[in-house]
């Protein structure tokens, strides 16, 4: 029933507009609309308590460039106080009710109410039974017959196209903002699309198309029912901004590595994504959101193509994707991070996504050296950093070089008693020498024997390092 009512309203509106155009072509100067413009919408709707009807409040963002020297003013010459115009043909309190037959409805009733936050947002109470309205800048451009006589005034008159003010059926709005429709436009704001202008076929005035938006207050509006939803989707608009529309994706181009994944999301979840060259990237899509996960397979460039098909027509958007060689990663590990002088250990490098030879280097060759295969040879006590490098990427490990050590550095024995001195971490020949053989002796296997009371020092040479042990002999 709602749809039938809307269809009949549209048919009637077109017929009335056609008759208006015929009359306007042969009547009215710029002053002919003055009597109509004296009636403010607010006063008309609320003037007679006995005639009160249910109303809806509609807002309109009048573009700044609609203001000009021909706008009606109410305090003299200030363009800031200029008014918008509004009129309708069906429902209570229309122009016909006040002026008789359609002699010259243009530019309609004056609307002077604006919101405090923005003087370009005009607000009017309109009878609820009205199905179609037109907003304009309240400039009477005159009929076509005066177009050449008053060219400046004629082009100064600007209007909207016919605006349905009942509801949007699902998918009815021209931009696809409301796929589920909108129940009614009470307290909503109509915003013009600066990219959608044309010459009205009846009035021949410059005409803007637009869309209804939810008004959040503070001069802000958007296509989401609440401001919180709009803010979450970066959709809070103001100052005449028009919502973004059209089929698009959230990424203009993409650069990924082999093996890397990134997402591209279209603004319509029914769009189908494919790769022009599926050997370069793979594409998987989320059936709920339409988001496409793109994964790099090999080095190269291709397009991920999103195709949206509606009413039998296909629209495509391409996203260029460049896949580059994956980043080289290097790690290094050592067989032992602590070794003795003259000992060796092995460092091993693990290279991911690298190619060519991996090189090794030592931060201090006096402490330890490393060969091309990762063999580390200790030279003297200290610490050294061994580094593996491949394709400009590197990793390091720190190795500590220690001297050989004795099992005791101080020994107390009695005369004619013995103690075996042992060496840990040494390589090659080991030599032993006593500083006082009359006190203590040591053989070539490290056996210390006490001789008489006193002290002696045992010197051990191993791996090029000199170690000492102090021996105290008691009675």
Coordinates of C-alpha atoms in Angstrom, one line a residue:
X1 CA 0.0 0.0 0.0
X2 CA 2.9 2.4 0.8
X3 CA 4.5 1.7 -2.5
X4 CA 1.2 2.3 -4.4
X5 CA 0.7 5.5 -2.5
X6 CA 4.2 6.7 -3.4
X7 CA 3.7 5.7 -7.1
X8 CA 0.5 7.7 -7.3
X9 CA 2.1 10.6 -5.6
X10 CA 4.9 10.7 -8.1
X11 CA 2.5 10.5 -11.1
X12 CA 0.5 13.4 -9.7
X13 CA 3.6 15.5 -9.0
X14 CA 4.8 15.0 -12.6
X15 CA 1.4 16.1 -13.9
X16 CA 1.3 19.1 -11.7
X17 CA 4.8 20.1 -12.6
X18 CA 4.0 19.9 -16.3
X19 CA 1.0 22.2 -15.9
X20 CA 3.1 24.6 -13.8
X21 CA 5.7 24.7 -16.6
X22 CA 3.0 25.7 -19.2
X23 CA 1.7 28.5 -16.9
X24 CA 5.1 29.7 -15.9
X25 CA 6.1 30.1 -19.6
X26 CA 3.4 32.7 -20.2
X27 CA 3.1 34.5 -16.8
X28 CA 4.7 36.2 -13.9
X29 CA 7.5 38.6 -13.5
X30 CA 10.0 38.4 -10.7
X31 CA 7.5 40.2 -8.4
X32 CA 4.7 37.7 -9.0
X33 CA 6.1 35.4 -6.3
X34 CA 6.4 38.1 -3.7
X35 CA 3.0 37.5 -2.2
X36 CA 3.7 33.8 -1.8
X37 CA 7.1 34.5 -0.3
X38 CA 5.5 36.6 2.5
X39 CA 4.2 33.4 4.1
X40 CA 6.8 31.7 6.2
X41 CA 6.3 28.0 6.4
X42 CA 6.2 28.0 10.2
X43 CA 3.5 30.7 10.2
X44 CA 1.4 28.8 7.5
X45 CA 1.5 25.5 9.3
X46 CA 0.9 26.9 12.8
X47 CA -1.2 30.0 12.0
X48 CA -4.7 28.8 12.7
X49 CA -5.1 26.4 15.7
X50 CA -8.3 25.1 14.1
X51 CA -6.4 24.0 11.0
X52 CA -3.6 22.2 12.9
X53 CA -2.3 19.0 11.2
X54 CA 0.4 16.5 12.0
X55 CA 3.8 17.7 10.8
X56 CA 7.2 16.4 10.1
X57 CA 10.4 18.5 10.5
X58 CA 12.7 18.5 7.5
X59 CA 16.2 20.0 7.4
X60 CA 18.1 21.2 4.3
X61 CA 21.8 22.1 3.9
X62 CA 21.7 24.9 1.4
X63 CA 25.1 25.0 -0.4
X64 CA 27.1 28.2 0.3
X65 CA 27.2 29.0 -3.4
X66 CA 23.4 29.2 -3.5
X67 CA 23.7 32.5 -1.7
X68 CA 23.8 35.6 -4.0
X69 CA 22.6 39.2 -4.2
X70 CA 19.1 38.0 -5.4
X71 CA 18.3 36.1 -2.2
X72 CA 15.5 37.6 -0.2
X73 CA 16.7 39.2 3.0
X74 CA 14.8 40.0 6.2
X75 CA 17.1 42.5 7.8
X76 CA 18.3 44.6 4.9
X77 CA 21.2 43.6 2.8
X78 CA 23.0 40.8 4.7
X79 CA 23.4 37.6 2.7
X80 CA 23.9 35.8 6.0
X81 CA 20.2 36.4 6.7
X82 CA 19.0 35.1 3.3
X83 CA 16.3 32.5 3.3
X84 CA 15.7 29.2 1.6
X85 CA 12.5 28.5 -0.3
X86 CA 10.3 25.4 -0.1
X87 CA 7.1 24.3 -1.8
X88 CA 4.9 21.3 -2.4
X89 CA 1.8 20.4 -4.4
X90 CA 0.0 17.7 -2.4
X91 CA -1.1 17.8 1.2
X92 CA -2.3 20.5 3.5
X93 CA -1.2 24.1 3.3
X94 CA 0.2 23.9 -0.2
X95 CA 0.6 26.9 -2.5
X96 CA -2.7 26.2 -4.1
X97 CA -4.5 26.5 -0.8
X98 CA -3.2 30.0 -0.3
X99 CA -2.8 31.4 -3.8
X100 CA -5.5 29.6 -5.8
X101 CA -4.5 27.8 -9.0
X102 CA -0.8 27.5 -9.9
X103 CA -0.1 31.0 -11.1
X104 CA 3.6 31.0 -10.1
X105 CA 4.7 28.8 -7.2
X106 CA 8.3 29.6 -7.7
X107 CA 10.1 30.2 -5.5
X108 CA 7.6 29.1 -2.8
X109 CA 7.4 29.7 0.9
X110 CA 10.3 31.4 2.7
X111 CA 12.1 29.4 5.3
X112 CA 14.1 31.6 7.8
X113 CA 14.7 29.1 10.6
X114 CA 18.2 27.8 10.8
X115 CA 20.0 25.7 13.4
X116 CA 22.4 27.6 15.7
X117 CA 25.4 25.5 14.7
X118 CA 25.2 26.3 11.0
X119 CA 23.4 29.1 9.2
X120 CA 23.2 27.0 6.1
X121 CA 21.0 24.4 7.7
X122 CA 17.4 25.4 7.3
X123 CA 14.6 23.7 9.1
X124 CA 10.9 23.6 8.3
X125 CA 7.7 21.9 9.6
X126 CA 5.8 20.4 6.7
X127 CA 2.4 18.6 6.9
X128 CA 2.9 14.9 7.3
X129 CA 0.7 14.2 4.3
X130 CA 3.1 16.0 1.9
X131 CA 4.8 13.4 -0.3
X132 CA 7.1 15.5 -2.5
X133 CA 8.9 18.8 -1.8
X134 CA 11.4 21.1 -3.5
X135 CA 14.0 23.3 -1.8
X136 CA 15.5 26.3 -3.5
X137 CA 17.4 29.5 -2.7
X138 CA 14.3 31.7 -2.8
X139 CA 15.4 33.5 -5.9
X140 CA 12.6 34.1 -8.4
X141 CA 14.4 33.8 -11.7
X142 CA 11.4 34.6 -13.7
X143 CA 9.9 32.7 -16.6
X144 CA 11.7 31.6 -19.7
X145 CA 10.3 34.6 -21.5
X146 CA 12.4 36.8 -19.3
X147 CA 15.6 34.8 -19.5
X148 CA 17.3 37.1 -21.9
X149 CA 15.9 40.3 -20.3
X150 CA 17.1 39.4 -16.8
X151 CA 20.0 36.8 -17.4
X152 CA 21.7 37.4 -14.0
X153 CA 18.5 36.9 -12.0
X154 CA 17.6 33.9 -14.1
X155 CA 20.8 32.0 -13.5
X156 CA 20.8 33.0 -9.8
X157 CA 17.8 30.8 -9.2
X158 CA 18.8 27.3 -8.0
X159 CA 16.7 24.4 -6.8
X160 CA 16.7 20.7 -5.9
X161 CA 15.1 18.1 -7.9
X162 CA 11.8 16.6 -6.6
X163 CA 12.5 15.2 -3.1
X164 CA 10.5 12.2 -1.9
X165 CA 9.8 12.9 1.8
X166 CA 7.9 9.8 2.8
X167 CA 10.4 7.0 3.1
X168 CA 13.1 5.0 1.2
X169 CA 12.1 1.5 0.2
X170 CA 15.1 -1.0 0.6
X171 CA 17.7 -0.1 -2.0
X172 CA 15.6 2.9 -3.3
X173 CA 18.0 5.7 -2.5
X174 CA 20.1 6.5 -5.6
X175 CA 23.4 6.0 -4.0
X176 CA 22.9 2.7 -2.2
X177 CA 23.4 4.2 1.3
X178 CA 20.3 2.5 2.8
X179 CA 20.1 -1.1 1.5
X180 CA 17.4 -1.7 4.1
X181 CA 15.5 1.5 3.5
X182 CA 14.5 4.3 5.8
X183 CA 11.1 4.4 7.6
X184 CA 10.6 8.2 7.4
X185 CA 12.6 11.4 7.1
X186 CA 11.3 13.2 10.1
X187 CA 14.2 15.3 11.6
X188 CA 16.5 14.2 8.8
X189 CA 18.5 16.5 6.6
X190 CA 18.6 16.7 2.8
X191 CA 22.1 17.2 1.5
X192 CA 22.9 18.2 -2.2
X193 CA 25.4 16.3 -4.3
X194 CA 27.6 18.9 -5.9
X195 CA 28.5 16.4 -8.7
X196 CA 24.9 15.8 -9.6
X197 CA 23.4 18.9 -11.2
X198 CA 21.3 19.4 -14.3
X199 CA 18.8 21.7 -15.8
X200 CA 15.2 21.0 -14.6
X201 CA 13.1 20.0 -17.5
X202 CA 10.1 22.0 -16.3
X203 CA 11.5 25.1 -14.6
X204 CA 14.8 25.1 -16.6
X205 CA 16.6 26.2 -13.4
X206 CA 19.9 24.7 -12.2
X207 CA 18.9 21.7 -10.2
X208 CA 20.7 19.6 -7.6
X209 CA 20.1 16.0 -6.7
X210 CA 21.0 14.7 -3.2
X211 CA 20.1 12.3 -0.4
X212 CA 18.5 12.3 3.0
X213 CA 21.0 11.9 6.0
X214 CA 20.5 11.5 9.7
X215 CA 21.1 14.7 11.6
X216 CA 23.3 14.3 14.8
X217 CA 23.2 17.9 16.0
X218 CA 26.1 20.4 16.2
X219 CA 25.9 20.8 12.4
X220 CA 26.9 17.1 11.9
X221 CA 25.1 14.4 9.9
X222 CA 25.7 11.2 8.1
X223 CA 24.2 8.0 6.6
X224 CA 24.4 6.1 9.9
X225 CA 21.5 6.2 12.4
X226 CA 23.7 7.3 15.3
X227 CA 26.8 9.5 15.5
X228 CA 28.7 6.8 17.3
X229 CA 28.2 4.5 14.3
X230 CA 29.2 7.3 11.9
X231 CA 32.4 8.1 13.9
X232 CA 33.3 4.4 14.0
X233 CA 33.1 4.3 10.2
X234 CA 34.7 7.8 9.6
X235 CA 31.3 9.0 8.4
X236 CA 30.6 12.1 10.4
X237 CA 30.0 14.9 7.9
X238 CA 29.4 18.6 8.1
X239 CA 29.6 21.9 6.1
X240 CA 27.8 20.4 3.1
X241 CA 30.0 17.4 2.7
X242 CA 28.3 14.7 0.6
X243 CA 28.7 11.0 1.6
X244 CA 31.2 9.0 -0.5
X245 CA 29.4 6.8 -3.0
X246 CA 30.0 4.5 -5.9
X247 CA 31.7 1.1 -6.0
X248 CA 35.2 1.3 -4.6
X249 CA 37.7 -0.5 -2.6
X250 CA 39.8 0.6 0.4
X251 CA 43.2 0.2 -1.2
X252 CA 44.5 1.9 -4.3
X253 CA 47.6 -0.3 -4.7
X254 CA 49.4 -3.0 -2.8
X255 CA 53.0 -4.0 -2.4
X256 CA 53.6 -7.3 -0.6
X257 CA 56.4 -9.9 -0.2
X258 CA 56.3 -13.5 -1.3
X259 CA 54.4 -15.3 1.4
X260 CA 52.9 -12.1 2.9
X261 CA 49.1 -11.6 3.2
X262 CA 47.1 -8.4 3.1
X263 CA 43.4 -7.6 2.9
X264 CA 41.5 -5.4 0.4
X265 CA 37.9 -4.6 1.3
X266 CA 35.2 -3.4 -1.2
X267 CA 32.3 -1.2 -0.1
X268 CA 29.8 -3.8 -1.3
X269 CA 30.1 -7.3 0.1
X270 CA 28.6 -8.9 -3.0
X271 CA 31.6 -7.9 -5.2
X272 CA 33.7 -10.8 -6.4
X273 CA 37.5 -10.6 -6.3
X274 CA 39.8 -12.4 -8.7
X275 CA 43.5 -12.3 -9.6
X276 CA 44.4 -11.5 -13.2
X277 CA 47.5 -13.7 -12.8
X278 CA 46.8 -16.3 -10.1
X279 CA 50.3 -17.6 -10.2
X280 CA 51.5 -14.3 -8.7
X281 CA 48.9 -13.9 -6.0
X282 CA 46.1 -16.0 -4.5
X283 CA 42.8 -14.5 -3.5
X284 CA 40.4 -15.8 -0.9
X285 CA 37.3 -13.9 0.1
X286 CA 35.1 -13.5 3.2
X287 CA 31.5 -14.3 2.2
X288 CA 30.1 -11.9 4.9
X289 CA 32.2 -8.8 4.4
X290 CA 33.5 -9.3 0.9
X291 CA 37.1 -8.6 2.1
X292 CA 39.7 -10.3 -0.1
X293 CA 42.8 -11.8 1.5
X294 CA 45.7 -11.5 -1.1
X295 CA 48.8 -13.6 -0.7
X296 CA 52.0 -13.2 -2.6
X297 CA 53.1 -16.4 -4.4
X298 CA 56.0 -15.3 -6.5
X299 CA 57.7 -12.1 -7.6
X300 CA 55.7 -10.1 -10.2
X301 CA 52.9 -7.6 -10.7
X302 CA 49.2 -8.3 -11.4
X303 CA 45.8 -6.8 -10.7
X304 CA 43.2 -8.0 -8.2
X305 CA 39.9 -7.3 -9.9
X306 CA 36.7 -6.7 -8.0
X307 CA 33.5 -7.1 -10.0
X308 CA 30.1 -5.9 -8.8
X309 CA 27.1 -7.0 -10.8
X310 CA 23.8 -5.3 -10.3
X311 CA 20.7 -5.3 -12.6
X312 CA 22.6 -7.2 -15.2
X313 CA 25.4 -4.7 -15.4
X314 CA 29.0 -5.3 -14.2
X315 CA 31.3 -2.7 -12.7
X316 CA 34.9 -3.4 -12.0
X317 CA 37.6 -1.9 -9.8
X318 CA 41.3 -2.9 -10.1
X319 CA 44.0 -2.9 -7.4
X320 CA 47.5 -3.2 -8.8
X321 CA 49.5 -5.7 -6.6
X322 CA 53.3 -5.9 -6.7
X323 CA 55.0 -8.9 -5.2
X324 CA 58.6 -8.6 -4.3
X325 CA 61.3 -11.0 -3.0
X326 CA 60.7 -11.8 0.6
X327 CA 63.0 -10.2 3.2
X328 CA 66.1 -12.2 4.1
X329 CA 66.3 -13.3 7.7
X330 CA 69.5 -14.6 9.4
X331 CA 70.0 -16.3 12.7
X332 CA 73.1 -17.8 14.1
X333 CA 73.9 -20.4 16.8
X334 CA 77.1 -21.7 18.3
X335 CA 78.0 -25.3 19.3
X336 CA 79.5 -23.7 22.5
X337 CA 79.4 -20.1 23.6
X338 CA 82.3 -20.7 26.0
X339 CA 85.6 -22.4 24.9
X340 CA 89.2 -22.6 26.1
X341 CA 92.3 -21.2 24.4
X342 CA 93.4 -23.3 21.4
X343 CA 90.0 -25.0 21.4
X344 CA 87.5 -24.8 18.5
X345 CA 83.7 -24.6 18.2
X346 CA 81.3 -24.4 15.3
X347 CA 78.8 -21.6 14.5
X348 CA 75.8 -22.4 12.3
X349 CA 73.9 -19.8 10.3
X350 CA 70.2 -20.3 9.4
X351 CA 69.1 -18.1 6.4
X352 CA 65.5 -17.6 5.4
X353 CA 64.6 -16.2 2.0
X354 CA 68.3 -15.6 1.3
X355 CA 70.4 -16.6 -1.7
X356 CA 74.1 -16.9 -2.4
X357 CA 77.0 -17.3 0.1
X358 CA 76.8 -16.7 3.8
X359 CA 79.9 -15.1 5.2
X360 CA 81.3 -15.2 8.7
X361 CA 83.5 -12.6 10.5
X362 CA 85.1 -12.1 13.9
X363 CA 85.0 -8.9 15.8
X364 CA 88.5 -9.6 17.3
X365 CA 90.8 -12.0 15.5
X366 CA 93.3 -11.8 18.4
X367 CA 90.8 -13.5 20.6
X368 CA 89.3 -15.9 18.1
X369 CA 89.1 -16.4 14.3
X370 CA 86.4 -17.9 12.2
X371 CA 86.7 -19.6 8.8
X372 CA 84.3 -19.6 5.8
X373 CA 82.5 -22.7 7.1
X374 CA 81.9 -21.3 10.6
X375 CA 84.7 -23.0 12.5
X376 CA 85.8 -20.8 15.4
X377 CA 89.4 -21.1 16.8
X378 CA 90.2 -19.6 20.2
X379 CA 93.4 -17.6 20.4
X380 CA 93.5 -15.9 23.8
X381 CA 91.3 -15.1 26.8
X382 CA 88.5 -12.6 26.1
X383 CA 85.1 -12.2 24.3
X384 CA 84.5 -12.1 20.6
X385 CA 81.4 -11.5 18.4
X386 CA 81.0 -13.9 15.5
X387 CA 78.7 -12.6 12.7
X388 CA 76.9 -14.3 9.9
X389 CA 75.8 -12.2 6.9
X390 CA 73.6 -12.9 3.8
X391 CA 72.0 -10.4 1.4
X392 CA 72.7 -7.4 3.7
X393 CA 71.0 -9.1 6.7
X394 CA 73.2 -10.4 9.6
X395 CA 73.1 -12.0 13.0
X396 CA 75.7 -12.4 15.7
X397 CA 76.6 -14.6 18.6
X398 CA 79.1 -13.8 21.4
X399 CA 81.7 -16.4 22.4
X400 CA 83.8 -16.3 25.6
X401 CA 87.4 -17.6 25.4
X402 CA 88.8 -18.9 28.7
X403 CA 92.3 -20.0 29.8
X404 CA 92.9 -23.6 30.9
X405 CA 92.6 -24.0 34.6
X406 CA 94.1 -26.2 37.4
X407 CA 92.2 -28.2 39.8
X408 CA 94.0 -26.4 42.7
X409 CA 95.9 -23.1 42.8
X410 CA 96.9 -23.6 46.4
X411 CA 98.0 -26.9 47.9
X412 CA 98.9 -27.8 51.5
X413 CA 100.7 -31.2 52.0
X414 CA 103.0 -32.8 54.6
X415 CA 106.5 -33.9 53.8
X416 CA 106.8 -37.2 52.0
X417 CA 103.1 -36.8 50.9
X418 CA 101.9 -36.2 47.3
X419 CA 99.1 -34.4 45.4
X420 CA 98.1 -34.8 41.8
X421 CA 97.8 -31.5 39.9
X422 CA 95.3 -31.7 37.0
X423 CA 94.8 -29.3 34.0
X424 CA 91.3 -28.7 32.5
X425 CA 90.9 -27.2 29.0
X426 CA 94.5 -27.5 27.9
X427 CA 95.7 -28.8 24.5
X428 CA 99.0 -30.2 23.5
X429 CA 102.1 -30.7 25.7
X430 CA 101.9 -29.8 29.4
X431 CA 105.1 -28.9 31.3
X432 CA 105.5 -28.6 35.1
X433 CA 108.3 -26.9 37.1
X434 CA 108.9 -26.3 40.8
X435 CA 110.5 -23.1 42.0
X436 CA 112.1 -24.9 45.1
X437 CA 112.8 -28.5 44.5
X438 CA 114.1 -28.9 48.1
X439 CA 110.6 -28.0 49.3
X440 CA 108.5 -29.7 46.7
X441 CA 109.1 -31.5 43.5
X442 CA 106.7 -32.2 40.5
X443 CA 107.0 -34.8 37.8
X444 CA 106.0 -34.5 34.1
X445 CA 102.5 -35.9 35.0
X446 CA 101.8 -33.2 37.6
X447 CA 102.5 -35.3 40.7
X448 CA 103.6 -32.9 43.5
X449 CA 105.7 -34.4 46.4
X450 CA 106.5 -32.6 49.6
X451 CA 110.2 -32.6 50.7
X452 CA 110.5 -30.4 53.7
X453 CA 108.8 -27.5 55.4
X454 CA 108.5 -24.4 53.3
X455 CA 106.6 -23.0 50.2
X456 CA 107.2 -23.5 46.5
X457 CA 105.5 -22.4 43.3
X458 CA 104.6 -25.0 40.6
X459 CA 104.5 -23.4 37.1
X460 CA 102.4 -25.2 34.5
X461 CA 102.7 -24.3 30.8
X462 CA 99.8 -25.5 28.5
X463 CA 98.3 -24.1 25.4
X464 CA 100.7 -21.2 25.4
X465 CA 99.4 -20.2 28.8
X466 CA 101.3 -20.1 32.1
X467 CA 99.4 -21.3 35.2
X468 CA 100.7 -21.4 38.8
X469 CA 100.0 -23.3 42.0
X470 CA 101.3 -22.4 45.4
X471 CA 102.5 -25.4 47.5
X472 CA 102.9 -25.2 51.3
X473 CA 104.7 -28.1 52.9
X474 CA 104.3 -28.9 56.6
X475 CA 106.3 -31.2 58.9

